[in-house]
Coordinates of C-alpha atoms in Angstrom, one line a residue:
M1 CA -0.3 -0.5 -0.1
T2 CA 1.9 3.4 -1.5
D3 CA -0.9 6.0 0.2
L4 CA -1.9 5.7 3.7
G5 CA -2.1 9.2 4.2
I6 CA -4.9 12.1 4.8
S7 CA -4.8 15.1 3.5
S8 CA -7.6 17.3 4.8
G9 CA -6.9 20.2 7.6
T10 CA -3.4 22.0 7.6
H11 CA -1.6 19.1 9.3
S12 CA 1.5 17.3 8.2
I13 CA 2.0 14.1 9.6
E14 CA 3.6 11.8 7.2
Q15 CA 1.0 9.1 8.3
P16 CA 2.5 6.2 6.4
T17 CA 5.8 6.7 7.7
V18 CA 4.5 5.9 11.0
L19 CA 2.4 3.3 10.6
G20 CA 5.1 1.7 8.1
T21 CA 8.0 2.4 10.9
F22 CA 5.4 1.0 13.3
A23 CA 5.1 -2.5 11.6
K24 CA 9.1 -2.7 10.6
D25 CA 9.7 -2.0 14.1
L26 CA 7.5 -4.5 15.5
R27 CA 8.3 -7.5 13.0
A28 CA 11.9 -6.8 14.1
L29 CA 11.1 -7.0 17.8
E30 CA 12.1 -10.5 19.7
L31 CA 10.9 -11.3 23.3
P32 CA 12.0 -14.8 23.1
L33 CA 13.1 -15.2 27.7
P34 CA 9.9 -16.6 29.0
I35 CA 9.7 -14.4 32.2
E36 CA 6.8 -13.3 33.2
G37 CA 4.2 -10.6 30.8
A38 CA 6.6 -13.0 28.2
Q39 CA 3.6 -14.5 26.1
Q40 CA 0.9 -10.9 26.6
A41 CA 3.6 -8.9 25.2
R42 CA 3.7 -10.9 22.3
A43 CA 0.2 -11.1 21.9
E44 CA 0.4 -7.5 22.3
V45 CA 2.6 -7.4 19.0
S46 CA 0.6 -10.0 17.0
G47 CA -2.5 -7.5 17.9
A48 CA -0.9 -4.7 17.1
L49 CA 0.7 -5.5 13.8
S50 CA -3.2 -7.5 13.0
Q51 CA -4.5 -3.7 13.6
L52 CA -2.4 -2.2 11.7
A53 CA -3.2 -4.6 8.4
D54 CA -6.9 -5.4 9.8
H55 CA -8.0 -2.1 9.7
V56 CA -6.2 1.2 10.6
A57 CA -3.9 1.3 7.4
P58 CA -7.1 0.9 5.1
R59 CA -9.1 3.0 6.7
L60 CA -6.4 5.3 7.1
A61 CA -5.8 5.4 3.3
S62 CA -9.5 5.5 2.3
L63 CA -11.7 7.5 5.2
D64 CA -14.8 6.7 1.9
A65 CA -14.6 3.1 1.8
P66 CA -17.7 1.7 3.5
L67 CA -18.4 1.5 7.3
L68 CA -17.8 -2.2 8.7
V69 CA -20.2 -3.0 10.8
V70 CA -18.7 -6.1 12.7
V71 CA -22.0 -8.1 14.5
G72 CA -20.5 -9.7 17.3
G73 CA -21.2 -11.1 20.8
S74 CA -21.5 -14.6 22.5
T75 CA -23.5 -17.9 21.6
G76 CA -26.9 -18.3 21.4
A77 CA -26.8 -14.4 21.4
G78 CA -28.7 -14.7 17.6
K79 CA -26.7 -12.9 16.1
S80 CA -27.1 -14.8 12.5
T81 CA -30.8 -14.6 12.7
L82 CA -30.4 -10.6 13.1
V83 CA -28.5 -10.3 10.1
N84 CA -30.7 -12.5 8.4
A85 CA -33.4 -10.1 9.7
L86 CA -31.8 -7.1 8.8
V87 CA -31.3 -8.3 4.7
G88 CA -34.7 -9.9 4.7
H89 CA -33.6 -13.1 3.7
P90 CA -31.7 -16.3 5.3
V91 CA -28.1 -15.7 4.6
S92 CA -26.2 -16.4 7.6
R93 CA -26.0 -20.0 9.6
T94 CA -28.3 -20.4 12.9
G95 CA -29.2 -23.3 14.5
A96 CA -28.9 -24.5 17.8
I97 CA -25.2 -26.5 17.3
R98 CA -22.2 -23.8 17.8
P99 CA -20.7 -23.0 16.5
T100 CA -23.0 -22.2 14.3
T101 CA -21.2 -18.8 12.5
R102 CA -17.7 -21.4 11.2
R103 CA -16.9 -18.9 8.4
P104 CA -17.7 -15.3 8.9
V105 CA -19.9 -14.0 6.3
L106 CA -19.2 -9.8 4.9
L107 CA -22.5 -8.7 3.5
H108 CA -22.2 -5.1 1.2
H109 CA -24.0 -3.4 -1.8
P110 CA -22.8 -5.1 -5.4
E111 CA -21.8 -1.9 -6.3
D112 CA -19.8 -1.6 -3.1
S113 CA -17.7 -5.1 -3.9
A114 CA -13.7 -3.7 -5.1
W115 CA -13.4 -2.4 -1.8
F116 CA -14.2 -5.9 -0.3
A117 CA -12.6 -8.5 -2.7
G118 CA -9.0 -7.2 -2.6
S119 CA -6.9 -7.6 0.1
R120 CA -7.6 -4.3 1.5
I121 CA -9.1 -5.0 5.6
L122 CA -8.5 -8.6 6.5
P123 CA -5.6 -9.0 3.9
G124 CA -5.1 -12.5 5.4
L125 CA -8.6 -14.0 4.9
A126 CA -9.0 -15.5 1.5
R127 CA -12.2 -14.4 -0.2
V128 CA -14.5 -16.7 -1.0
R129 CA -18.3 -16.4 -2.7
G130 CA -21.4 -17.6 -1.0
D131 CA -20.9 -20.3 -3.2
G132 CA -17.9 -20.9 -1.6
Q133 CA -16.2 -20.7 -4.7
P134 CA -12.6 -18.2 -4.1
V135 CA -12.7 -14.7 -5.6
A136 CA -11.1 -14.4 -8.6
A137 CA -8.3 -12.1 -7.5
Q138 CA -8.6 -14.5 -4.3
E139 CA -8.1 -18.1 -5.7
A140 CA -4.4 -18.7 -4.5
L141 CA -5.2 -17.6 -0.8
A142 CA -8.5 -18.9 -0.6
A143 CA -6.2 -22.3 -1.0
V144 CA -3.9 -21.9 2.1
G145 CA -3.9 -21.5 5.9
P146 CA -2.3 -17.8 6.6
D147 CA 0.9 -20.2 7.4
G148 CA 1.3 -21.5 4.1
A149 CA -0.3 -24.3 4.8
P150 CA -2.8 -26.0 2.7
S151 CA -6.5 -25.6 4.3
T152 CA -7.9 -29.4 4.4
S153 CA -10.6 -29.7 6.5
G154 CA -13.8 -27.1 6.7
E155 CA -13.6 -26.5 10.0
E156 CA -10.1 -24.6 8.6
A157 CA -11.9 -23.1 5.7
A158 CA -13.8 -21.4 8.4
A159 CA -10.2 -20.0 10.6
T160 CA -9.1 -18.5 7.1
S161 CA -11.7 -17.6 4.7
L162 CA -14.1 -14.7 5.2
E163 CA -17.4 -15.3 3.0
L164 CA -18.1 -12.2 0.6
R165 CA -22.2 -11.9 0.0
A166 CA -23.4 -9.2 -2.4
E167 CA -27.0 -8.3 -1.2
P168 CA -29.2 -5.5 -2.5
S169 CA -31.1 -4.9 0.3
I170 CA -27.2 -3.7 2.3
P171 CA -27.4 0.5 1.8
R172 CA -24.6 1.5 0.0
G173 CA -21.9 3.1 2.1
L174 CA -22.1 0.8 4.4
A175 CA -20.9 -3.6 5.2
I176 CA -22.7 -6.2 7.6
L177 CA -19.3 -8.3 9.0
D178 CA -20.9 -11.7 10.9
A179 CA -18.7 -12.7 13.2
P180 CA -17.7 -15.9 15.3
D181 CA -18.6 -15.8 18.9
I182 CA -16.5 -14.7 21.0
D183 CA -16.8 -17.3 23.7
S184 CA -17.1 -20.5 20.8
V185 CA -15.9 -23.4 22.1
S186 CA -14.0 -23.5 19.1
T187 CA -10.0 -21.4 20.2
G188 CA -10.0 -20.4 16.4
N189 CA -12.5 -19.1 16.5
R190 CA -13.1 -16.9 20.0
E191 CA -9.6 -15.2 18.6
L192 CA -11.1 -15.0 15.0
A193 CA -14.2 -12.6 16.5
R194 CA -11.4 -10.4 18.0
Q195 CA -9.6 -10.3 15.2
L196 CA -12.8 -9.3 13.6
L197 CA -13.7 -6.9 15.6
R198 CA -10.3 -4.8 15.7
A199 CA -11.6 -4.7 12.5
A200 CA -14.5 -2.9 13.2
D201 CA -15.7 1.2 12.2
L202 CA -18.5 0.6 14.2
W203 CA -19.6 -2.5 16.5
L204 CA -23.0 -3.9 17.0
F205 CA -22.7 -5.8 19.7
V206 CA -25.6 -8.5 20.5
T207 CA -26.7 -9.4 23.8
T208 CA -29.9 -11.1 25.3
A209 CA -32.2 -10.4 28.1
N210 CA -31.4 -13.1 30.3
R211 CA -27.6 -13.0 29.7
Y212 CA -26.5 -8.7 29.3
A213 CA -24.7 -9.3 32.6
D214 CA -22.4 -12.2 31.4
A215 CA -19.3 -10.9 31.4
V216 CA -17.1 -12.0 28.9
P217 CA -19.4 -9.4 27.0
W218 CA -18.3 -7.3 29.1
E219 CA -14.4 -7.7 29.3
V220 CA -14.7 -7.3 25.4
L221 CA -17.4 -3.7 25.5
R222 CA -14.0 -2.5 28.0
T223 CA -11.8 -3.1 25.7
A224 CA -14.2 -1.1 23.3
A225 CA -13.4 1.4 25.5
E226 CA -9.9 1.3 26.1
R227 CA -10.1 2.2 22.2
D228 CA -12.5 4.2 22.3
V229 CA -14.7 2.5 19.3
T230 CA -18.7 3.6 18.3
V231 CA -20.7 0.6 19.9
A232 CA -23.7 0.2 19.6
V233 CA -25.6 -2.4 21.3
V234 CA -29.2 -4.5 20.9
M235 CA -30.8 -6.4 23.5
N236 CA -32.7 -9.7 21.5
R237 CA -34.8 -12.0 22.7
I238 CA -36.5 -9.7 25.4
P239 CA -40.2 -11.6 26.7
D240 CA -43.0 -9.6 24.9
R241 CA -44.3 -8.9 28.5
P242 CA -45.5 -5.4 29.4
G243 CA -43.4 -4.0 31.1
V244 CA -39.7 -5.8 30.7
A245 CA -38.2 -3.4 28.3
E246 CA -39.2 -0.7 30.2
E247 CA -37.0 -2.1 32.9
L248 CA -34.0 -3.4 31.5
G249 CA -33.2 -1.4 29.1
P250 CA -32.3 1.2 31.7
D251 CA -30.9 -1.3 33.5
L252 CA -28.3 -2.2 30.9
R253 CA -27.8 1.6 30.0
A254 CA -26.7 1.9 33.9
M255 CA -24.0 -0.7 34.0
L256 CA -22.9 0.3 30.9
D257 CA -22.6 3.6 32.6
R258 CA -21.1 3.0 35.5
E259 CA -18.4 1.1 33.2
G260 CA -17.4 3.7 31.2
I261 CA -18.4 2.5 28.2
E262 CA -20.0 5.4 26.2
V263 CA -22.5 3.3 24.0
A264 CA -23.9 5.4 20.4
H265 CA -27.2 3.7 20.4
L266 CA -29.3 0.8 22.8
F267 CA -31.9 -1.0 20.7
L268 CA -34.4 -3.5 22.6
V269 CA -35.7 -6.1 19.9
A270 CA -38.4 -8.3 21.9
E271 CA -38.6 -12.1 21.9
S272 CA -40.6 -13.1 17.9
D273 CA -41.0 -15.9 16.7
V274 CA -39.2 -16.7 13.2
D275 CA -41.0 -18.0 10.1
E276 CA -40.3 -21.8 8.4
R277 CA -36.9 -20.3 7.9
G278 CA -35.6 -18.9 10.6
M279 CA -37.1 -15.4 9.9
L280 CA -37.8 -12.9 12.4
P281 CA -41.1 -10.8 11.0
A282 CA -39.1 -7.3 9.8
A283 CA -40.7 -5.1 12.5
A284 CA -38.5 -6.3 15.4
V285 CA -35.6 -4.8 13.3
G286 CA -37.4 -2.3 12.1
E287 CA -35.5 0.3 14.1
L288 CA -32.7 -1.2 13.0
T289 CA -32.9 -1.2 10.5
G290 CA -34.4 2.4 10.3
H291 CA -31.2 3.7 11.6
L292 CA -28.7 1.4 9.3
R293 CA -30.1 3.1 6.6
D294 CA -30.1 6.7 7.8
L295 CA -26.2 5.9 8.5
A296 CA -25.9 5.1 5.3
A297 CA -27.4 8.5 3.4
D298 CA -25.5 10.5 5.8
A299 CA -21.8 10.5 4.7
E300 CA -20.8 13.0 7.5
G301 CA -21.9 10.7 10.1
R302 CA -20.4 7.5 9.0
G303 CA -16.7 9.4 8.5
A304 CA -17.1 10.9 12.4
I305 CA -17.2 7.3 13.3
A306 CA -14.5 6.5 11.1
R307 CA -12.2 9.4 12.6
R308 CA -13.7 8.6 16.1
T309 CA -12.7 4.7 15.9
L310 CA -9.6 5.1 13.5
A311 CA -8.3 7.7 16.2
G312 CA -9.0 5.7 18.9
A313 CA -7.3 2.3 17.5
V314 CA -4.0 4.6 16.0
G315 CA -4.4 5.4 20.4
R316 CA -4.3 2.7 21.5
L317 CA -1.6 0.7 19.1
A318 CA 0.1 3.3 21.2
G319 CA -0.7 2.4 24.2
S320 CA 0.4 -0.7 23.3
A321 CA 3.6 0.4 22.0
R322 CA 4.8 1.7 24.9
D323 CA 3.5 -1.9 27.1
I324 CA 5.4 -3.2 24.2
A325 CA 8.6 -1.3 25.0
A326 CA 8.5 -2.1 29.0
H327 CA 8.7 -5.3 28.4
A328 CA 11.5 -5.3 25.9
R329 CA 13.4 -3.2 28.4
V330 CA 12.5 -6.7 30.9
Q331 CA 13.2 -9.0 28.5
E332 CA 16.9 -6.4 27.7
A333 CA 17.4 -6.9 31.6
E334 CA 17.0 -10.5 31.8
R335 CA 19.6 -10.9 28.9
D336 CA 21.9 -8.6 30.8
R337 CA 21.5 -10.2 33.7
L338 CA 22.2 -13.9 33.0
H339 CA 25.1 -12.2 30.8
G340 CA 26.1 -10.7 34.6
E341 CA 26.1 -14.6 35.8
V342 CA 28.5 -16.0 33.1
V343 CA 31.2 -13.5 33.9
A344 CA 30.9 -13.7 37.1
A345 CA 31.4 -17.0 37.1
F346 CA 34.4 -17.2 35.0
A347 CA 36.0 -14.0 36.7
D348 CA 35.3 -15.6 40.0
A349 CA 37.1 -18.5 38.1
R350 CA 40.2 -16.2 36.7
D351 CA 41.2 -14.9 39.8
R352 CA 41.1 -18.3 41.3
I353 CA 43.6 -19.1 38.5
E354 CA 45.5 -15.7 39.8
E355 CA 45.0 -16.3 43.3
S356 CA 46.7 -19.5 42.2
I357 CA 49.4 -18.3 40.3
G358 CA 50.4 -15.8 43.5
D359 CA 50.5 -17.2 46.2
G360 CA 53.2 -20.0 45.7
S361 CA 50.5 -22.7 45.9
L362 CA 52.4 -24.1 42.5
L363 CA 55.1 -23.7 43.9
R364 CA 54.3 -27.3 46.3
G365 CA 55.1 -31.1 45.4
E366 CA 56.3 -32.0 42.7
V367 CA 56.8 -28.5 41.2
L368 CA 58.8 -28.4 44.0
A369 CA 61.2 -31.6 44.4
R370 CA 62.2 -30.5 40.4
W371 CA 62.7 -27.2 41.3
Q372 CA 64.5 -28.6 43.9
D373 CA 66.9 -31.2 41.9
V374 CA 68.0 -27.4 40.3
V375 CA 69.0 -25.4 42.7
G376 CA 69.8 -27.7 45.4
T377 CA 68.3 -27.8 49.1
G378 CA 70.0 -26.8 52.7
E379 CA 70.5 -22.7 53.1
F380 CA 70.6 -20.0 51.2
F381 CA 74.5 -19.5 49.3
R382 CA 76.0 -16.9 51.5
G383 CA 77.2 -15.3 48.1
V384 CA 76.6 -15.0 44.1
E385 CA 80.4 -16.2 43.2
T386 CA 79.5 -18.9 45.2
F387 CA 76.1 -19.7 43.8
V388 CA 76.9 -19.6 40.5
G389 CA 79.8 -22.6 41.2
R390 CA 77.1 -24.6 42.1
M391 CA 74.7 -24.2 39.6
R392 CA 77.9 -24.4 37.3
D393 CA 78.5 -28.3 39.2
R394 CA 74.8 -28.9 38.9
I395 CA 74.9 -28.8 35.2
G396 CA 78.2 -30.6 34.8
E397 CA 76.0 -33.4 36.5
M398 CA 73.1 -32.7 33.9
L399 CA 75.8 -33.1 31.1
S400 CA 77.6 -36.1 32.2
G401 CA 74.0 -38.4 31.3
K402 CA 72.2 -37.7 34.1
P403 CA 68.7 -36.3 33.0
A404 CA 68.2 -32.3 33.6
P405 CA 66.4 -31.3 36.2
S406 CA 65.7 -28.1 34.5
V407 CA 63.2 -30.3 31.7
A408 CA 61.5 -31.4 34.3
A409 CA 60.6 -28.4 36.9
E410 CA 59.2 -26.8 33.1
Q411 CA 57.7 -30.1 32.9
A412 CA 55.9 -29.9 36.3
L413 CA 55.4 -26.2 36.8
G414 CA 53.8 -26.8 33.4
T415 CA 51.4 -29.7 34.3
S416 CA 50.7 -27.8 37.4
L417 CA 48.8 -25.1 35.7
V418 CA 47.4 -26.3 33.5
A419 CA 45.5 -28.5 35.9
V420 CA 44.2 -25.3 37.8
V421 CA 43.4 -23.5 34.8
I422 CA 41.1 -26.3 34.1
D423 CA 39.5 -27.2 37.1
E424 CA 38.8 -24.0 38.0
T425 CA 37.0 -23.2 34.4
A426 CA 35.6 -26.7 34.9
R427 CA 34.2 -24.6 38.7
G428 CA 33.7 -21.3 36.5
A429 CA 31.0 -23.5 34.3
E430 CA 29.6 -25.4 36.6
R431 CA 28.5 -22.1 38.7
A432 CA 27.7 -20.3 35.0
E433 CA 25.6 -23.6 34.1
Q434 CA 23.6 -23.6 37.9
S435 CA 23.3 -19.9 38.2
W436 CA 20.9 -20.2 34.5
R437 CA 18.6 -23.0 35.6
A438 CA 18.0 -21.2 38.3
T439 CA 15.6 -19.1 36.3
A440 CA 12.8 -20.2 33.6
A441 CA 14.3 -17.5 31.6
G442 CA 18.1 -18.9 32.4
R443 CA 16.4 -22.5 31.6
Y444 CA 15.7 -21.7 28.3
L445 CA 19.3 -20.4 26.8
A446 CA 20.5 -24.3 28.5
E447 CA 17.7 -26.5 27.6
G448 CA 19.3 -28.8 25.6
Q449 CA 22.8 -28.1 26.8
D450 CA 25.7 -29.1 28.7
L451 CA 27.0 -26.1 29.0
S452 CA 29.4 -27.0 32.2
R453 CA 30.7 -30.3 29.5
I454 CA 34.6 -30.1 29.0
P455 CA 34.9 -29.6 25.2
D456 CA 36.8 -32.2 23.2
G457 CA 40.7 -31.4 23.1
Y458 CA 40.1 -28.3 26.1
A459 CA 43.4 -29.8 27.9
E460 CA 44.8 -30.1 24.8
E461 CA 44.2 -26.7 24.4
V462 CA 45.0 -25.3 27.5
A463 CA 48.2 -27.4 27.6
A464 CA 49.2 -26.1 24.3
A465 CA 48.7 -22.3 25.4
V466 CA 51.2 -22.9 28.4
R467 CA 54.2 -24.4 26.7
A468 CA 53.5 -21.7 24.4
W469 CA 54.1 -19.3 27.4
Q470 CA 57.1 -21.2 28.6
G471 CA 58.7 -21.3 25.1
D472 CA 57.8 -16.9 25.8
V473 CA 59.3 -16.6 28.7
L474 CA 63.0 -18.7 26.8
E475 CA 62.2 -16.1 23.5
L476 CA 63.1 -13.5 26.4
V477 CA 65.7 -14.9 28.3
R478 CA 67.4 -15.2 25.1
Q479 CA 66.2 -11.8 24.1
E480 CA 67.7 -10.1 27.0
G481 CA 70.8 -12.3 27.4
A482 CA 71.5 -11.3 23.8
D483 CA 75.1 -9.0 24.9
R484 CA 78.7 -10.4 25.1
R485 CA 78.8 -10.5 28.9
T486 CA 75.3 -11.9 29.7
K487 CA 75.9 -13.9 27.4
A488 CA 78.3 -15.8 28.8
R489 CA 76.4 -15.9 32.4
L490 CA 74.0 -17.4 30.7
M491 CA 75.1 -19.9 28.4
S492 CA 77.3 -21.2 31.9
L493 CA 73.8 -21.8 32.7
G494 CA 72.2 -22.9 30.1
V495 CA 69.0 -21.3 29.0
N496 CA 66.6 -23.6 30.5
V497 CA 67.7 -23.2 33.8
V498 CA 67.6 -19.6 33.3
G499 CA 64.1 -19.6 31.6
V500 CA 62.7 -22.3 35.3
A501 CA 64.0 -19.4 37.4
L502 CA 62.3 -16.8 35.8
M503 CA 58.9 -18.5 35.7
I504 CA 58.9 -19.4 39.2
A505 CA 59.4 -15.9 39.8
V506 CA 56.2 -15.6 38.1
F507 CA 54.9 -17.6 40.2
A508 CA 56.1 -17.1 43.8
S509 CA 54.0 -14.0 45.8
T510 CA 57.5 -13.4 47.2
A511 CA 59.4 -12.9 44.2
F512 CA 61.2 -9.7 44.5
I513 CA 60.6 -9.2 47.8
P514 CA 63.9 -6.8 48.7
T515 CA 63.8 -8.8 52.7
G516 CA 64.5 -12.4 51.2
L517 CA 62.1 -13.6 53.7
E518 CA 61.8 -16.8 53.8
V519 CA 57.6 -18.0 53.5
G520 CA 58.3 -21.7 53.7
V521 CA 60.5 -24.0 51.8
G522 CA 58.9 -22.8 47.8
A523 CA 59.2 -19.2 48.9
G524 CA 63.1 -19.5 49.8
T525 CA 64.0 -22.1 46.5
A526 CA 62.3 -18.5 44.7
V527 CA 63.8 -16.1 45.7
V528 CA 67.3 -18.1 44.9
G529 CA 65.3 -18.1 41.7
Q530 CA 65.3 -14.5 42.1
K531 CA 69.4 -14.1 43.5
L532 CA 69.9 -15.8 40.1
L533 CA 68.2 -13.7 37.7
E534 CA 69.7 -10.7 39.0
T535 CA 73.1 -11.8 39.2
I536 CA 73.0 -12.3 35.6
F537 CA 70.5 -9.6 34.3
G538 CA 70.5 -7.0 37.1
D539 CA 67.3 -6.4 39.2
E540 CA 65.7 -3.7 36.6
A541 CA 66.0 -6.2 33.8
V542 CA 64.8 -8.8 36.4
R543 CA 61.7 -6.6 37.0
R544 CA 61.4 -5.6 33.5
M545 CA 61.8 -9.3 32.3
A546 CA 59.1 -10.5 34.9
R547 CA 56.8 -8.1 34.0
I548 CA 56.3 -9.2 30.2
A549 CA 56.2 -12.9 31.1
R550 CA 53.6 -12.5 33.6
E551 CA 51.9 -10.3 30.5
R552 CA 51.9 -12.8 28.6
L553 CA 50.9 -15.4 30.6
T554 CA 47.9 -13.0 31.5
T555 CA 47.0 -12.9 27.6
R556 CA 46.9 -16.5 27.1
L557 CA 45.3 -17.4 30.5
D558 CA 42.5 -14.4 29.2
A559 CA 42.1 -16.4 26.3
L560 CA 41.3 -19.7 27.6
V561 CA 38.9 -18.8 30.0
A562 CA 37.3 -16.9 27.5
G563 CA 37.4 -20.4 25.5
R564 CA 35.4 -22.1 28.4
S565 CA 33.2 -19.3 28.1
A566 CA 32.3 -18.9 24.8
P567 CA 29.4 -21.6 25.1
F568 CA 27.7 -19.6 27.0
E569 CA 28.3 -16.8 24.7
Q570 CA 27.6 -18.0 21.9
R571 CA 23.2 -19.0 23.3
L572 CA 23.4 -15.2 24.6
A573 CA 24.3 -14.1 21.7
E574 CA 21.0 -15.9 20.0
L575 CA 19.8 -12.9 22.3
A576 CA 21.5 -10.4 19.8
G577 CA 18.1 -9.5 19.2
I578 CA 16.6 -8.6 21.9
G579 CA 16.1 -4.5 22.2
G580 CA 14.1 -1.8 20.2
A581 CA 12.6 -0.2 23.4
E582 CA 13.8 3.4 22.1
A583 CA 11.9 2.2 18.8
M584 CA 8.6 1.3 20.6
E585 CA 8.9 4.7 22.4
A586 CA 9.3 6.4 19.5
D587 CA 7.0 4.9 18.1
A588 CA 4.2 5.6 20.6
D589 CA 4.8 9.0 20.9
A590 CA 4.9 9.5 16.6
L591 CA 1.3 7.2 17.0
E592 CA -0.2 9.5 19.7
A593 CA 0.4 12.5 17.6
L594 CA -1.2 10.5 15.0
A595 CA -4.0 9.6 16.6
H596 CA -4.8 13.5 18.0
E597 CA -4.7 14.6 14.1
I598 CA -7.3 12.1 13.4
R599 CA -9.0 13.2 15.9
E600 CA -8.0 18.0 15.3
D601 CA -8.8 17.0 11.7
R602 CA -12.3 18.9 10.7
G603 CA -11.3 19.3 7.2
D604 CA -13.2 18.3 4.2
L605 CA -14.5 14.8 3.6
P606 CA -13.4 12.4 0.7
E607 CA -16.4 13.7 -2.0
D608 CA -19.0 10.3 -1.6
P609 CA -18.1 8.2 -4.6
R610 CA -21.9 8.1 -5.6

């Protein structure tokens, strides 16, 4: 539809942009998380899109189109019998079997056919003629349901098609649509009834003398009041006894007033015998028939009703947009909370890894034994030269064919670090998954997933990263020992020995504490490694090397932890479409402005084509 605007008056709102943008934003909106209010918000989105397509856009595009009068009401209210009486012969099915109205029937004057044969209003419903054959322009649509699936049964056809009947007795400028029961035993019929009522310019609401206080009709009437829809009410089947109509009519009117429901007209129809065709006598609906004929002849009155209902519908859409925006923010907040649970769980895992690195706990057991094989056990060496000499003796032992303690120490340190990373990231994943499964939204994301499972090959990935970092350290030692004087000392001890000493310094909390205070044997041997490094490179260089080595280790550990949290982040990434609250609020502002323009527009109505 290319023209959704009205051009009367001096107003300048661009209605195509307002409605088109709102529809686009609604379709782009995602509300997947099963949190409180989500189902209602999704229904609001669906209802808003239906309202736009079924009524608002087509009515705004053609205020001169025939006024759509939808006849609705509860089961057994006599809607179809009433419609038949208005037409003058049977056109809508009546009877005791429920539901009687399986396919909505739209009655119009033959010269108004063009307004309804296409998809101007209710585009989701296929058009069929009274004989059940599809309208030519709608043949393809009539063969399928709204989701594209073939329509194979009468019940399915009833839910997806609209029967068009051209009736000369219907005055030009009006169309009457007989809708299914609002409380039908069929869920599809109930939903269709509400959809058709949303498409109405004028609601003709039918109730009965003994059921006018039922809850369901009042729920629907309250909805009409919220939308500022023009409503006429028919109280049907009033016992034909003196004083009954005079008593029930004012009582119903008082109930409507208490509920704040403005009713344009209240028609009282006495209970009457029907003829062999199931037809009421014409006199029974004479007042209603006369009112509809007068309305059809009054272009200004029809235009006022259409404009009022349209403005109310647009205003209600603005309210829906704000409600949807509020829920979109709730969805965003829940997504952020779920993300925060993951971040907290893996940040805690990362902190525990960092703690293990910094508190010297890795310098125990096998690591401590292998490091002591490198530097020896016992008291600290009295002087640097003595220490270096002792180290040369141990290097000599390595060259004599004994295993290289520095290699064993490096491997032990790497193995310990790998175990810590795997263990702590596993704990982080378990914590994250447990927190998710504690809420409905989290369970939705975790559904069918084993997010805390250690991925295949993860242990090898961690081991490779640790080995790569150890290679970084050895390369750092080589680069720092490139000058002639330092290189001689480095070569006399070996790159691996000095590299392990630097790794030990990185992993010890007492590293670079000048007091040399021992905190256990592990800390003491770490200080030995520190003294060795300072002897070769000097204090300032050692500090720089340790900082660089630590930074590189931090980078690799961060990547490992991030990789472990990736399954959670991937699930969260599927919620990237959540949002749109700001767009909905902007749409609400624009719709409110449009509703105001429609209400205030006092320009000439489009010329009546008659």
